[in-house]
Amino acid sequence: MPKLLLGLLLTLALALPNAAIAREKASLNAAWMFHKGDVPTASDPNFQADTWQAIELPHTYNASDAGAGGDKARGEEEGVYYRGPAWYRRDLTVTPQPGKRYFLQFEGAALITEAYLNGKSVGRHDGGYATFRFDITDALKSGRNVLAVKVDNTRVNHIAPLTGDFNVFGGLYRNVWLVTADGIHVDLMDHGGPGVYATTKTITNASADIHVKSLIRNDTATSAPVKVRTTILDASGKTVAQSTTTFTVAANTTVPTETNLTVKKPRLWAGRSAPYLYTVKIETGSDTVTVPLGVRTFTIDVKNGVLLNGKPYAVYGANMQQPGRYGKGTAVSDAEIDEDMQIMDEMGVTALRLAHMQHHPRVYEEADRRGILISTEAPLVDFIDASDAFKANAVQQMQELIAQNYNHPSVVVWGLGNEIRSNDPDPNPVLAALQSTAKAMDTSRPTAYAHCCLADDDPVALHSDIVSYNKYFGWYWGEFEDIGKWADEVHAKLPNRVIGISEYGAGASILHQEDLPKRTVPQAYWHPEQYQSAYHEANWKVLKARPYLWSNFIWVAFDFPSFRRNEGDRPAINDKGLVTEDRKVRKDAYYWYQANWSDKPMVHITSSRDTPKRVRKVTVKVYSNAAEVRLRLNGVDLAVQPVVDHMATWKIELKDGDNVIEATAGDITDQVMWSYTDKIG
Ligand code: GCB
């Protein structure tokens, strides 16, 4: 061979890893035909679906029956919305390349998914919230392929959750992709995860030791020598550490490769103030995978509380249900997820509990980027089924949760489940299995469990490393302040156990105004906004005075659809949100927490919607994080008041007609208009 040509070939070969085409990921969100109901022949490639509805993903078939509210007359009954099978079909035009592998990637579909390519079954997945993939290579032909997917959200006994205070929106409600990779690739069948586990082992000012385990899959018919390059890139894309491993992978086998890398002078992922992100890149042949890396430590113990990078870290938390919107259910856009995260960010949260199941991948990515701590849990809710199949399914969903979210620095706690209400059937074997699954996959993060209903120290609450409680004093039972006495008693009873509050909250309608509010009946129509504010003012004051509580997660960030509800201003909505379901109105209680948690100067006059006023002499209550606030009534300055514990009040007298009230702290002003008339009729 001429020297020049040889030289050229060598240069090309050496350049290959850099010039390699990353695995390809093509969106399959467009051009689906949809049918609600079962059609036994729908998987047949010759089936005519022309009369079906043309749709795009994300899509749920419960957008209008569950998302918009149920039937008030049916109240608590199940069956308010459609739970049953539906079909999706589309063409897939592909020219399969020899040696390549092809995968369908569903980012989540509820609840059971069965896919057929050209009439051949290519996979089934049980569970509504995790990413899963099907290898379709062997069923793929050149040219037009017909993909038919049956999705069924019928309640079945072997899939968690069995029930809960939320709707199970059926359908392909998250993105679907076609992923193409070489025969040798980073494993795509590792519980729907990236096949990469990056773990920070030690951190000093000088360096951080990062251990990276990657699963390498050989889907070819012969054993192959494999070279895996692992690179850590800083936020600007500069390589800061790199290593290479070489080994042999037998045909049709997956082999883990492990490597240790050192990042010099690491920049920490330090929560909201500095969420610095590195990237870990794994390259093998032409296959490239990246995962996020945040260099941080996170610990919780009875003596020191929550430490992020060794320093005490205030956990200001709210719960988020699966992102869901009026008329859309869970089929939301990335922009809508970002909006949710932005609204919580502006309130000043430092942590979110993602109830009661794995959330959309974008939520975790946003939390990494914003420096918000995440507690995320397996979908074990209310009741269990005693069968082995149920336990296996719960374990599978826990494995998916961890494999898929292991590399997110925002994730600090794995949750085993939420308020199992009964010891019959015995839930302990399931909880024990979830605990050992979590520990086998991740020794770096504690597990938690959200407990209620049984004794505070019931064995059910003792499987996880730490335990949190769902407590609604002053809403479902007791008085606001009782939460302090209760917490002190549990702390005294379980002095060596880290405890926290996983839920506390109260319902509120922005249409219901009552200043000052009387005690509200949870199941009733009347849910005045002011009662929710009073609840949160009192509860938060009690909770923040108890540093032994690792967390205090408000229930809940946003009003959300629930077939179970028939209360507040409309049916089928849980209205304990701090923000309305359409995200248009932040209720007063939202601003109470913003005043307490956010550093950004703010001032908010409460009860802005309480107009017309029923009496002339009223109290103005303002939430603020400033030292003092000035009030103006109809253009006239009133006294400047000191802000005591994020609140200032004035007694004022309204004139007939419209009144303008302005509250100013520094250069921030909030304004409301209250009208008053003493004429009746
Ligand atoms: C709970 C549940 C949650 C409910 C909430 C409520 O304890 O964990 O799913 O939505 O209470 O609003 O009652």
Short mmCIF file of C-alpha atoms in Angstrom, two decimals, residues 490-654:
data_model
loop_
_atom_site.label_atom_id
_atom_site.label_comp_id
_atom_site.label_asym_id
_atom_site.label_seq_id
_atom_site.Cartn_x
_atom_site.Cartn_y
_atom_site.Cartn_z
CA VAL A 490 -42.51 11.25 67.78
CA HIS A 491 -39.02 12.71 68.13
CA ALA A 492 -38.98 11.67 71.80
CA LYS A 493 -40.25 8.19 70.94
CA LEU A 494 -37.79 7.68 68.05
CA PRO A 495 -34.76 9.74 69.14
CA ASN A 496 -32.36 7.90 66.86
CA ARG A 497 -34.48 8.15 63.78
CA VAL A 498 -34.34 10.98 61.24
CA ILE A 499 -37.91 12.19 60.86
CA GLY A 500 -39.58 14.78 58.67
CA ILE A 501 -42.88 15.97 57.26
CA SER A 502 -43.60 14.63 53.79
CA GLU A 503 -46.99 16.36 53.49
CA TYR A 504 -48.95 19.11 55.19
CA GLY A 505 -51.50 21.33 53.50
CA ALA A 506 -55.01 22.71 53.16
CA GLY A 507 -57.39 23.30 50.27
CA ALA A 508 -58.27 26.70 48.86
CA SER A 509 -60.38 28.15 46.10
CA ILE A 510 -59.51 31.59 44.75
CA LEU A 511 -63.26 32.05 44.20
CA HIS A 512 -63.98 31.60 47.91
CA GLN A 513 -63.10 34.63 50.00
CA GLU A 514 -63.68 34.97 53.73
CA ASP A 515 -61.60 37.40 55.72
CA LEU A 516 -61.31 36.26 58.57
CA PRO A 517 -62.11 32.62 57.78
CA LYS A 518 -63.88 30.14 59.99
CA ARG A 519 -62.77 26.49 60.31
CA THR A 520 -63.25 24.78 56.96
CA VAL A 521 -64.82 21.36 56.39
CA PRO A 522 -62.43 19.54 53.99
CA GLN A 523 -65.14 17.61 52.15
CA ALA A 524 -67.37 20.69 51.74
CA TYR A 525 -67.81 23.14 48.90
CA TRP A 526 -66.56 26.19 50.84
CA HIS A 527 -62.73 26.35 50.76
CA PRO A 528 -61.83 29.98 51.43
CA GLU A 529 -58.37 31.07 50.36
CA GLN A 530 -57.79 32.82 53.69
CA TYR A 531 -58.13 29.57 55.62
CA GLN A 532 -55.31 28.03 53.61
CA SER A 533 -53.14 31.07 54.36
CA ALA A 534 -53.89 30.88 58.08
CA TYR A 535 -53.11 27.15 58.01
CA HIS A 536 -49.73 27.66 56.37
CA GLU A 537 -48.76 30.66 58.48
CA ALA A 538 -49.36 28.68 61.66
CA ASN A 539 -47.97 25.34 60.49
CA TRP A 540 -44.80 26.80 59.05
CA LYS A 541 -44.05 28.77 62.23
CA VAL A 542 -44.30 25.57 64.25
CA LEU A 543 -42.32 23.43 61.78
CA LYS A 544 -39.44 25.82 61.20
CA ALA A 545 -38.83 25.93 64.95
CA ARG A 546 -38.05 22.20 64.92
CA PRO A 547 -34.68 21.64 63.26
CA TYR A 548 -34.83 17.90 63.97
CA LEU A 549 -37.37 17.66 61.12
CA TRP A 550 -35.22 17.01 58.03
CA SER A 551 -37.97 18.12 55.66
CA ASN A 552 -41.27 19.96 55.60
CA PHE A 553 -42.87 19.35 52.24
CA ILE A 554 -46.03 21.36 51.56
CA TRP A 555 -48.91 19.49 49.97
CA VAL A 556 -48.98 20.63 47.19
CA ALA A 557 -47.41 22.93 44.60
CA PHE A 558 -50.27 22.99 42.08
CA ASP A 559 -53.96 22.07 42.21
CA PHE A 560 -54.27 18.74 40.44
CA PRO A 561 -56.99 16.48 39.02
CA SER A 562 -58.22 13.65 41.19
CA PHE A 563 -61.30 11.53 40.50
CA ARG A 564 -61.69 11.10 44.25
CA ARG A 565 -62.45 14.72 45.01
CA ASN A 566 -65.83 16.33 45.23
CA GLU A 567 -65.15 19.45 47.24
CA GLY A 568 -64.07 23.05 46.81
CA ASP A 569 -65.30 25.10 43.87
CA ARG A 570 -65.41 22.22 41.35
CA PRO A 571 -65.34 18.43 41.41
CA ALA A 572 -62.41 16.16 40.64
CA ILE A 573 -59.73 18.64 41.70
CA ASN A 574 -57.52 18.48 44.76
CA ASP A 575 -57.25 22.20 45.55
CA LYS A 576 -54.48 22.13 48.15
CA GLY A 577 -52.18 23.72 45.57
CA LEU A 578 -50.41 26.96 46.31
CA VAL A 579 -51.05 27.71 42.64
CA THR A 580 -54.21 27.05 40.60
CA GLU A 581 -54.27 24.13 38.19
CA ASP A 582 -54.01 26.43 35.14
CA ARG A 583 -50.91 28.05 36.76
CA LYS A 584 -52.50 31.47 36.28
CA VAL A 585 -53.02 32.41 39.92
CA ARG A 586 -50.62 32.08 42.81
CA LYS A 587 -52.73 31.88 45.94
CA ASP A 588 -51.86 34.02 48.97
CA ALA A 589 -50.18 31.08 50.74
CA TYR A 590 -47.66 30.91 47.89
CA TYR A 591 -46.49 34.39 48.80
CA TRP A 592 -46.29 33.48 52.49
CA TYR A 593 -43.62 30.93 51.58
CA GLN A 594 -41.94 33.29 49.14
CA ALA A 595 -41.64 35.85 51.94
CA ASN A 596 -40.12 33.20 54.19
CA TRP A 597 -37.86 31.46 51.69
CA SER A 598 -36.84 33.77 48.88
CA ASP A 599 -34.00 36.28 49.04
CA LYS A 600 -35.45 38.27 46.19
CA PRO A 601 -37.18 41.38 47.59
CA MET A 602 -40.95 40.91 47.56
CA VAL A 603 -44.10 42.39 49.01
CA HIS A 604 -47.61 40.98 48.66
CA ILE A 605 -50.96 42.27 49.88
CA THR A 606 -53.18 39.32 50.83
CA SER A 607 -56.90 38.96 50.06
CA SER A 608 -56.68 40.91 46.81
CA ARG A 609 -59.64 38.88 45.50
CA ASP A 610 -61.80 39.65 48.53
CA THR A 611 -63.81 42.46 46.98
CA PRO A 612 -66.32 43.98 47.47
CA LYS A 613 -65.59 44.21 51.19
CA ARG A 614 -68.47 43.64 53.54
CA VAL A 615 -67.32 46.05 56.27
CA ARG A 616 -65.72 49.49 56.12
CA LYS A 617 -63.02 48.83 58.74
CA VAL A 618 -60.66 46.13 57.46
CA THR A 619 -57.20 44.79 58.19
CA VAL A 620 -54.55 44.86 55.48
CA LYS A 621 -52.14 41.95 55.80
CA VAL A 622 -48.92 42.05 53.84
CA TYR A 623 -46.28 39.33 53.39
CA SER A 624 -42.75 40.55 52.77
CA ASN A 625 -39.09 39.70 53.26
CA ALA A 626 -38.19 43.38 53.75
CA ALA A 627 -37.59 44.95 57.17
CA GLU A 628 -40.47 47.39 56.80
CA VAL A 629 -43.33 48.21 54.48
CA ARG A 630 -45.08 51.51 53.68
CA LEU A 631 -48.81 51.50 52.98
CA ARG A 632 -50.81 53.98 50.89
CA LEU A 633 -54.58 54.17 50.84
CA ASN A 634 -56.14 56.04 47.94
CA GLY A 635 -52.88 57.89 47.35
CA VAL A 636 -52.40 58.89 50.99
CA ASP A 637 -49.38 57.59 52.92
CA LEU A 638 -50.20 55.57 56.02
CA ALA A 639 -47.77 54.44 58.69
CA VAL A 640 -44.64 52.50 57.84
CA GLN A 641 -44.83 49.18 59.68
CA PRO A 642 -41.98 46.91 60.69
CA VAL A 643 -42.29 43.44 59.16
CA VAL A 644 -42.43 40.94 62.00
CA ASP A 645 -41.87 37.34 60.99
CA HIS A 646 -42.53 38.15 57.32
CA MET A 647 -45.84 39.87 58.01
CA ALA A 648 -47.13 43.39 58.63
CA THR A 649 -50.71 44.53 59.27
CA TRP A 650 -52.65 47.80 59.25
CA LYS A 651 -56.17 48.60 60.24
CA ILE A 652 -57.73 50.90 57.67
CA GLU A 653 -61.10 52.45 56.90
CA LEU A 654 -62.41 52.24 53.35
#
